[in-house]
């Protein structure tokens, strides 16, 4: 199985989390998260170190509390062979039987960005669907192209803002509030056409 394209999408998403306004992320960033106490779930089995078959993607997951995880993500870029390292906070939620991770930069990285760029560095969220079967973990993101088309056509009704000045052409940011995002993801949780596979990783080290 060729994993180059999914890993490249994941690299873009992770690097995008570090970008100002997150407008270069592969999947649309969201101003609001999807985590709420009534939707929160826990999975102790997520803790540990995971990697893909190539060894170029490593996820070091530490459980901070019920449904709250710290992630250290190391991703080797396919084109440059350089590693990208990110530290993220993740909250796990369940919507209509599917599980999602609400990802933001870790607090130290957010503070470092704010110290450097002040109000130009806005906190945004990336919303990732995940499914764990034992020691195998699959991650998906919203299909950016399909979502953009559906939003433009009005087929999907979800508050968003279009950034016409973004590098690489028009981009958009989801502006819907948490309940609206939860309803949207719950309604489309099992719509395979709306999600792109980011990565499949397997447990490497147990906690």
XYZ file of N, CA and C in Angstrom:
621
model
N 0.850 -1.206 0.000
C 0.000 0.000 0.000
C 0.880 1.249 0.000
N 0.626 2.159 -0.949
C 1.399 3.394 -1.039
C 0.876 4.395 -0.018
N 1.720 4.734 0.952
C 1.297 5.660 2.012
C 1.859 7.061 1.806
N 2.484 7.318 0.649
C 3.130 8.609 0.430
C 2.143 9.761 0.487
N 1.026 9.648 -0.250
C 0.052 10.748 -0.288
C -0.556 11.032 1.075
N -1.044 10.005 1.816
C -1.569 10.305 3.151
C -0.534 10.930 4.071
N 0.718 10.462 4.020
C 1.732 11.027 4.893
C 2.059 12.463 4.504
N 2.022 12.767 3.209
C 2.260 14.148 2.787
C 1.135 15.049 3.271
N -0.116 14.547 3.228
C -1.233 15.337 3.743
C -1.069 15.577 5.234
N -0.602 14.553 5.950
C -0.423 14.711 7.388
C 0.679 15.717 7.684
N 1.767 15.663 6.913
C 2.835 16.644 7.098
C 2.296 18.054 6.911
N 1.516 18.255 5.849
C 0.960 19.577 5.579
C 0.057 20.027 6.706
N -0.762 19.124 7.216
C -1.665 19.470 8.308
C -0.884 19.870 9.547
N 0.142 19.107 9.882
C 0.900 19.386 11.094
C 1.691 20.678 10.971
N 2.320 20.885 9.823
C 3.045 22.139 9.631
C 2.062 23.303 9.651
N 0.867 23.077 9.111
C -0.149 24.120 9.105
C -0.551 24.559 10.490
N -0.499 23.655 11.449
C -0.839 24.016 12.818
C 0.117 25.059 13.381
N 1.324 25.119 12.831
C 2.298 26.103 13.293
C 2.186 27.432 12.562
N 1.451 27.447 11.453
C 1.396 28.655 10.634
C 0.458 29.691 11.235
N 0.773 30.946 11.002
C -0.121 32.006 11.454
C -1.478 31.824 10.811
N -2.510 31.902 11.649
C -3.898 31.736 11.241
C -4.194 30.335 10.736
N -3.189 29.477 10.675
C -3.349 28.098 10.225
C -3.962 28.006 8.829
N -3.777 29.014 7.994
C -4.458 29.001 6.708
C -3.786 28.089 5.691
N -2.611 27.566 5.983
C -1.979 26.681 5.026
C -2.194 25.224 5.391
N -2.973 24.958 6.406
C -3.230 23.575 6.785
C -3.982 22.868 5.677
N -3.774 21.565 5.581
C -4.392 20.797 4.515
C -5.899 20.747 4.690
N -6.365 20.603 5.890
C -7.791 20.604 6.170
C -8.154 21.922 6.836
N -9.389 22.367 6.611
C -9.799 23.677 7.117
C -9.653 23.758 8.626
N -8.951 24.768 9.130
C -8.883 24.965 10.576
C -10.213 25.490 11.090
N -10.440 25.343 12.369
C -11.676 25.799 12.990
C -11.351 26.748 14.135
N -12.103 27.838 14.231
C -11.894 28.770 15.335
C -12.370 28.185 16.658
N -13.303 27.253 16.595
C -13.840 26.624 17.795
C -13.539 25.130 17.765
N -13.480 24.543 18.951
C -13.239 23.115 19.046
C -14.538 22.329 19.106
N -14.415 21.014 19.238
C -15.585 20.141 19.335
C -15.675 19.484 20.706
N -14.745 19.816 21.593
C -14.750 19.185 22.908
C -15.766 19.845 23.823
N -16.539 19.022 24.519
C -17.434 19.469 25.586
C -17.576 18.308 26.555
N -17.881 18.613 27.798
C -17.896 17.574 28.832
C -18.921 16.485 28.549
N -20.039 16.846 27.912
C -21.077 15.847 27.658
C -20.738 14.925 26.501
N -19.750 15.292 25.686
C -19.344 14.454 24.549
C -17.983 13.793 24.766
N -17.340 14.126 25.862
C -15.987 13.617 26.106
C -15.996 12.113 26.370
N -15.003 11.432 25.836
C -14.809 10.003 26.090
C -13.330 9.772 26.372
N -13.028 8.619 26.917
C -11.647 8.285 27.245
C -11.249 7.007 26.524
N -9.974 6.852 26.284
C -9.435 5.614 25.719
C -8.003 5.470 26.217
N -7.855 4.740 27.304
C -6.517 4.540 27.866
C -5.587 3.835 26.885
N -6.178 3.093 25.955
C -5.371 2.362 24.988
C -4.657 3.230 23.979
N -4.974 4.526 23.939
C -4.262 5.418 23.021
C -2.858 5.742 23.506
N -2.634 5.636 24.803
C -1.319 5.974 25.354
C -0.259 5.009 24.837
N 0.911 5.553 24.532
C 2.011 4.748 24.027
C 2.648 5.418 22.830
N 3.523 4.701 22.166
C 4.201 5.222 20.976
C 3.716 4.441 19.761
N 3.322 5.173 18.733
C 2.795 4.591 17.505
C 3.649 5.048 16.330
N 3.739 4.210 15.305
C 4.430 4.646 14.088
C 3.839 3.941 12.880
N 4.048 4.550 11.708
C 3.546 3.926 10.490
C 4.564 2.920 9.973
N 4.205 2.226 8.896
C 5.060 1.150 8.397
C 6.410 1.652 7.906
N 6.464 2.907 7.449
C 7.723 3.450 6.947
C 8.661 3.873 8.067
N 8.097 4.107 9.254
C 8.893 4.626 10.360
C 9.094 6.123 10.306
N 8.524 6.781 9.284
C 8.692 8.227 9.138
C 7.709 9.035 9.971
N 6.681 8.376 10.470
C 5.698 9.044 11.315
C 5.665 8.356 12.669
N 5.910 9.122 13.728
C 5.893 8.580 15.085
C 5.004 9.468 15.946
N 4.049 8.847 16.630
C 3.165 9.549 17.561
C 3.445 9.047 18.963
N 3.878 9.934 19.826
C 4.121 9.601 21.232
C 2.968 10.199 22.035
N 2.090 9.335 22.537
C 0.840 9.775 23.158
C 0.894 9.524 24.662
N 0.664 10.576 25.432
C 0.651 10.482 26.893
C -0.720 10.906 27.402
N -1.316 10.075 28.226
C -2.630 10.405 28.780
C -2.454 11.393 29.925
N -3.123 12.545 29.823
C -3.054 13.587 30.843
C -4.198 13.497 31.845
N -5.268 12.860 31.433
C -6.469 12.731 32.249
C -7.542 12.103 31.395
N -8.747 11.902 31.930
C -9.812 11.279 31.141
C -10.085 12.028 29.831
N -9.813 11.382 28.723
C -10.074 11.969 27.420
C -9.131 13.067 26.996
N -8.089 13.334 27.779
C -7.140 14.409 27.486
C -5.760 13.799 27.280
N -5.145 14.100 26.133
C -3.870 13.494 25.777
C -2.884 14.557 25.300
N -1.615 14.314 25.573
C -0.532 15.119 25.018
C 0.131 14.297 23.919
N 0.354 14.923 22.771
C 0.957 14.232 21.636
C 2.268 14.905 21.253
N 3.274 14.093 21.062
C 4.503 14.561 20.426
C 4.559 13.861 19.072
N 4.482 14.651 18.016
C 4.403 14.105 16.665
C 5.716 14.379 15.946
N 6.341 13.326 15.449
C 7.554 13.466 14.646
C 7.252 12.938 13.254
N 7.429 13.791 12.264
C 7.101 13.441 10.886
C 8.255 13.808 9.982
N 8.770 12.840 9.230
C 9.858 13.089 8.292
C 9.254 13.453 6.943
N 9.611 14.622 6.434
C 9.092 15.089 5.155
C 9.633 14.213 4.032
N 8.741 13.747 3.155
C 9.148 12.862 2.059
C 10.095 13.545 1.084
N 9.925 14.855 0.904
C 10.713 15.559 -0.103
C 12.050 16.044 0.434
N 12.085 16.511 1.674
C 13.315 17.086 2.221
C 14.048 16.155 3.180
N 13.370 15.103 3.636
C 13.909 14.158 4.629
C 14.165 14.819 5.982
N 13.633 16.019 6.169
C 13.798 16.715 7.442
C 12.641 16.380 8.372
N 12.927 16.211 9.664
C 11.848 15.902 10.609
C 11.119 17.165 11.063
N 9.813 17.054 11.193
C 8.994 18.094 11.814
C 8.505 17.543 13.143
N 8.679 18.305 14.191
C 8.245 17.870 15.523
C 7.238 18.875 16.064
N 6.097 18.367 16.492
C 5.061 19.204 17.077
C 4.590 18.598 18.382
N 4.234 19.474 19.303
C 3.614 19.031 20.550
C 2.187 19.563 20.564
N 1.240 18.647 20.712
C -0.168 18.986 20.609
C -0.929 18.558 21.850
N -2.022 19.256 22.108
C -3.008 18.822 23.092
C -4.192 18.252 22.334
N -4.738 17.153 22.821
C -5.876 16.514 22.167
C -6.941 16.169 23.190
N -8.190 16.454 22.835
C -9.333 16.026 23.632
C -10.187 15.101 22.770
N -10.558 13.984 23.331
C -11.291 12.955 22.602
C -12.785 13.110 22.849
N -13.568 13.078 21.763
C -15.024 13.147 21.879
C -15.642 12.053 21.018
N -16.885 11.721 21.332
C -17.622 10.741 20.533
C -18.899 11.385 20.020
N -19.114 11.259 18.699
C -20.279 11.843 18.038
C -20.916 10.782 17.154
N -22.120 10.387 17.493
C -22.860 9.387 16.720
C -22.040 8.121 16.487
N -21.381 7.661 17.520
C -20.650 6.404 17.445
C -19.263 6.497 16.846
N -18.853 7.682 16.410
C -17.507 7.873 15.857
C -16.701 8.746 16.808
N -15.403 8.511 16.833
C -14.538 9.271 17.734
C -13.682 10.271 16.967
N -13.538 11.432 17.590
C -12.780 12.522 16.989
C -11.817 13.094 18.019
N -10.683 13.578 17.524
C -9.723 14.286 18.372
C -9.759 15.764 18.016
N -9.892 16.588 19.033
C -9.848 18.044 18.901
C -8.409 18.452 19.210
N -7.666 18.872 18.180
C -6.230 19.126 18.302
C -5.922 20.618 18.317
N -5.069 21.015 19.238
C -4.509 22.369 19.255
C -3.030 22.252 19.604
N -2.277 23.289 19.269
C -0.882 23.323 19.694
C -0.804 23.283 21.216
N 0.242 22.671 21.725
C 0.428 22.638 23.171
C 0.561 24.061 23.700
N 0.263 24.245 24.975
C 0.289 25.586 25.560
C 1.645 26.267 25.397
N 2.784 25.592 25.645
C 4.075 26.268 25.448
C 4.283 26.748 24.017
N 3.859 25.942 23.029
C 4.038 26.368 21.645
C 3.099 27.522 21.297
N 1.889 27.489 21.829
C 0.967 28.607 21.598
C 1.532 29.891 22.205
N 2.068 29.788 23.419
C 2.617 30.972 24.077
C 3.833 31.509 23.329
N 4.650 30.602 22.798
C 5.821 31.038 22.036
C 5.395 31.780 20.770
N 4.366 31.276 20.092
C 3.865 31.959 18.906
C 3.296 33.328 19.260
N 2.561 33.393 20.374
C 1.974 34.670 20.776
C 3.063 35.668 21.148
N 4.105 35.201 21.835
C 5.204 36.091 22.203
C 5.866 36.686 20.967
N 5.912 35.896 19.892
C 6.581 36.349 18.678
C 5.670 37.183 17.783
N 4.395 36.778 17.696
C 3.506 37.407 16.715
C 2.304 38.115 17.331
N 2.165 38.044 18.648
C 1.065 38.702 19.353
C -0.283 38.266 18.775
N -1.179 39.229 18.540
C -2.551 38.897 18.145
C -2.655 38.314 16.739
N -1.567 38.350 15.963
C -1.612 37.758 14.628
C -1.599 36.238 14.683
N -1.195 35.685 15.806
C -1.158 34.228 15.954
C -2.415 33.785 16.690
N -3.398 33.346 15.940
C -4.670 32.945 16.521
C -4.684 31.451 16.804
N -5.268 31.081 17.925
C -5.425 29.664 18.243
C -6.537 29.082 17.375
N -6.237 28.025 16.648
C -7.241 27.311 15.879
C -7.173 25.828 16.205
N -8.180 25.113 15.766
C -8.305 23.686 16.047
C -8.252 22.903 14.735
N -7.681 21.701 14.800
C -7.803 20.742 13.716
C -8.635 19.577 14.240
N -9.569 19.118 13.418
C -10.526 18.097 13.825
C -10.220 16.806 13.073
N -9.852 15.785 13.811
C -9.396 14.530 13.217
C -10.264 13.378 13.702
N -10.732 12.584 12.768
C -11.480 11.375 13.110
C -10.484 10.246 13.343
N -10.737 9.402 14.324
C -9.823 8.297 14.590
C -10.583 7.038 14.973
N -9.946 5.925 14.705
C -10.532 4.623 15.023
C -9.407 3.679 15.424
N -9.519 3.122 16.626
C -8.486 2.203 17.114
C -9.057 0.801 17.229
N -8.331 -0.151 16.659
C -8.645 -1.565 16.813
C -7.401 -2.238 17.391
N -7.404 -2.427 18.702
C -6.240 -3.022 19.340
C -5.023 -2.150 19.163
N -4.022 -2.684 18.479
C -2.765 -1.964 18.291
C -2.668 -1.290 16.932
N -3.792 -1.077 16.275
C -3.827 -0.352 14.999
C -4.708 0.881 15.148
N -4.220 2.009 14.669
C -4.928 3.282 14.794
C -4.976 3.959 13.427
N -6.187 4.318 12.988
C -6.373 5.005 11.712
C -6.870 6.420 11.973
N -6.306 7.377 11.233
C -6.660 8.790 11.368
C -7.198 9.310 10.042
N -8.266 10.118 10.125
C -8.829 10.770 8.943
C -8.995 12.257 9.203
N -8.994 13.040 8.130
C -9.333 14.448 8.212
C -10.452 14.730 7.214
N -11.136 15.851 7.396
C -12.143 16.263 6.428
C -11.490 16.499 5.073
N -12.129 16.025 4.018
C -11.649 16.232 2.655
C -11.816 17.711 2.314
N -10.705 18.421 2.234
C -10.744 19.871 2.060
C -11.421 20.273 0.758
N -11.110 19.569 -0.324
C -11.667 19.919 -1.633
C -13.170 19.698 -1.652
N -13.608 18.540 -1.182
C -15.039 18.238 -1.176
C -15.789 19.190 -0.241
N -15.226 19.432 0.940
C -15.895 20.314 1.890
C -16.023 21.725 1.324
N -14.962 22.208 0.697
C -14.998 23.552 0.114
C -16.063 23.640 -0.977
N -16.135 22.602 -1.811
C -17.131 22.603 -2.886
C -18.552 22.573 -2.328
N -18.773 21.718 -1.330
C -20.112 21.595 -0.752
C -20.526 22.887 -0.046
N -19.581 23.537 0.618
C -19.891 24.805 1.275
C -20.225 25.882 0.246
N -19.444 25.928 -0.842
C -19.674 26.934 -1.880
C -21.024 26.733 -2.553
N -21.421 25.481 -2.736
C -22.691 25.175 -3.397
C -23.875 25.249 -2.445
N -23.594 25.354 -1.159
C -24.669 25.403 -0.183
C -25.238 24.048 0.166
N -24.608 22.972 -0.329
C -25.064 21.621 -0.002
C -24.855 21.326 1.474
N -23.769 21.863 2.020
C -23.486 21.768 3.450
C -23.622 23.162 4.050
N -24.398 23.255 5.102
C -24.583 24.541 5.782
C -23.763 24.543 7.063
N -22.672 25.283 7.047
C -21.787 25.366 8.205
C -21.096 26.722 8.157
N -21.172 27.473 9.233
C -20.578 28.809 9.240
C -19.083 28.733 8.965
N -18.619 29.613 8.075
C -17.202 29.638 7.713
C -16.868 31.005 7.135
N -15.587 31.274 7.017
C -15.107 32.514 6.402
C -14.112 32.159 5.312
N -14.231 32.820 4.167
C -13.323 32.584 3.046
C -12.190 33.601 3.110
N -10.965 33.111 3.019
C -9.784 33.983 3.048
C -9.234 34.077 1.630
N -9.703 35.047 0.873
C -9.295 35.173 -0.525
C -7.825 35.535 -0.673
N -7.241 36.119 0.377
C -5.861 36.586 0.290
C -4.860 35.522 0.718
N -5.327 34.329 1.029
C -4.430 33.304 1.558
C -3.427 32.857 0.507
N -2.243 32.483 0.952
C -1.226 31.970 0.043
C -1.727 30.683 -0.596
N -1.455 30.541 -1.908
C -1.877 29.332 -2.597
C -3.320 29.378 -3.059
N -3.980 30.540 -2.955
C -5.361 30.648 -3.396
C -6.319 30.719 -2.230
N -7.606 30.909 -2.527
C -8.608 31.055 -1.464
C -8.625 29.867 -0.513
N -8.704 30.152 0.751
C -8.832 29.133 1.788
C -10.018 29.517 2.650
N -10.421 28.628 3.528
C -11.504 28.997 4.417
C -11.244 28.470 5.815
N -11.858 29.153 6.763
C -11.757 28.800 8.175
C -13.167 28.544 8.684
N -13.355 27.445 9.398
C -14.659 27.159 9.984
C -14.881 28.084 11.171
N -16.030 28.738 11.200
C -16.346 29.669 12.284
C -17.541 29.200 13.110
N -18.104 28.061 12.773
C -19.258 27.528 13.508
C -18.884 27.280 14.965
N -19.865 27.425 15.858
C -19.591 27.193 17.275
C -19.541 25.697 17.584
N -19.192 25.366 18.809
C -18.988 23.962 19.182
C -20.228 23.100 18.958
N -21.428 23.491 19.415
C -22.601 22.646 19.162
C -22.864 22.415 17.676
N -22.674 23.451 16.849
C -22.900 23.299 15.410
C -21.880 22.350 14.794
N -20.630 22.449 15.211
C -19.602 21.532 14.717
C -19.913 20.099 15.130
N -20.360 19.923 16.358
C -20.711 18.583 16.823
C -21.861 18.006 16.012
N -22.871 18.809 15.737
C -24.004 18.328 14.931
C -23.551 17.963 13.527
N -22.701 18.798 12.946
C -22.219 18.542 11.589
C -21.413 17.249 11.522
N -20.438 17.116 12.415
C -19.602 15.916 12.390
C -20.404 14.675 12.749
N -21.354 14.810 13.669
C -22.202 13.677 14.001
C -23.026 13.225 12.816
N -23.571 14.187 12.062
C -24.398 13.857 10.901
C -23.590 13.209 9.791
N -22.298 13.546 9.700
C -21.456 13.034 8.616
C -20.383 12.071 9.117
N -20.521 11.606 10.343
C -19.468 10.789 10.959
C -19.122 9.555 10.144
N -20.103 8.992 9.454
C -19.878 7.747 8.717
C -19.938 7.958 7.201
N -19.783 9.217 6.782
C -19.742 9.559 5.363
C -18.298 9.433 4.880
N -17.975 8.281 4.315
C -16.583 8.017 3.935
C -16.093 8.961 2.841
N -17.008 9.513 2.047
C -16.596 10.405 0.968
C -16.133 11.754 1.488
N -16.495 12.087 2.723
C -16.166 13.406 3.262
C -14.847 13.416 4.032
N -14.230 12.246 4.195
C -12.997 12.165 4.976
C -11.870 11.562 4.152
N -10.674 12.112 4.312
C -9.443 11.595 3.712
C -8.647 10.847 4.769
N -8.114 9.712 4.401
C -7.252 8.989 5.341
C -5.916 9.716 5.466
N -5.541 10.017 6.700
C -4.258 10.666 6.965
C -3.154 9.649 7.172
N -3.420 8.664 8.005
C -2.364 7.710 8.344
C -2.953 6.493 9.030
N -2.224 5.393 8.897
C -2.480 4.191 9.690
C -1.197 3.910 10.462
N -1.294 3.873 11.775
C -0.116 3.639 12.610
C -0.370 2.438 13.508
N 0.723 1.824 13.936
C 0.628 0.655 14.811
C 1.440 0.903 16.078
N 0.989 0.280 17.137
C 1.671 0.480 18.413
C 3.100 -0.047 18.328
N 4.007 0.787 18.791
C 5.430 0.451 18.786
C 5.913 0.187 20.207
N 5.504 1.067 21.122
C 5.910 0.936 22.522
C 4.685 1.163 23.397
N 4.489 0.302 24.374
C 3.410 0.507 25.335
C 3.889 1.436 26.451
N 2.949 2.169 27.102
C 3.357 3.094 28.166
C 3.899 2.352 29.375
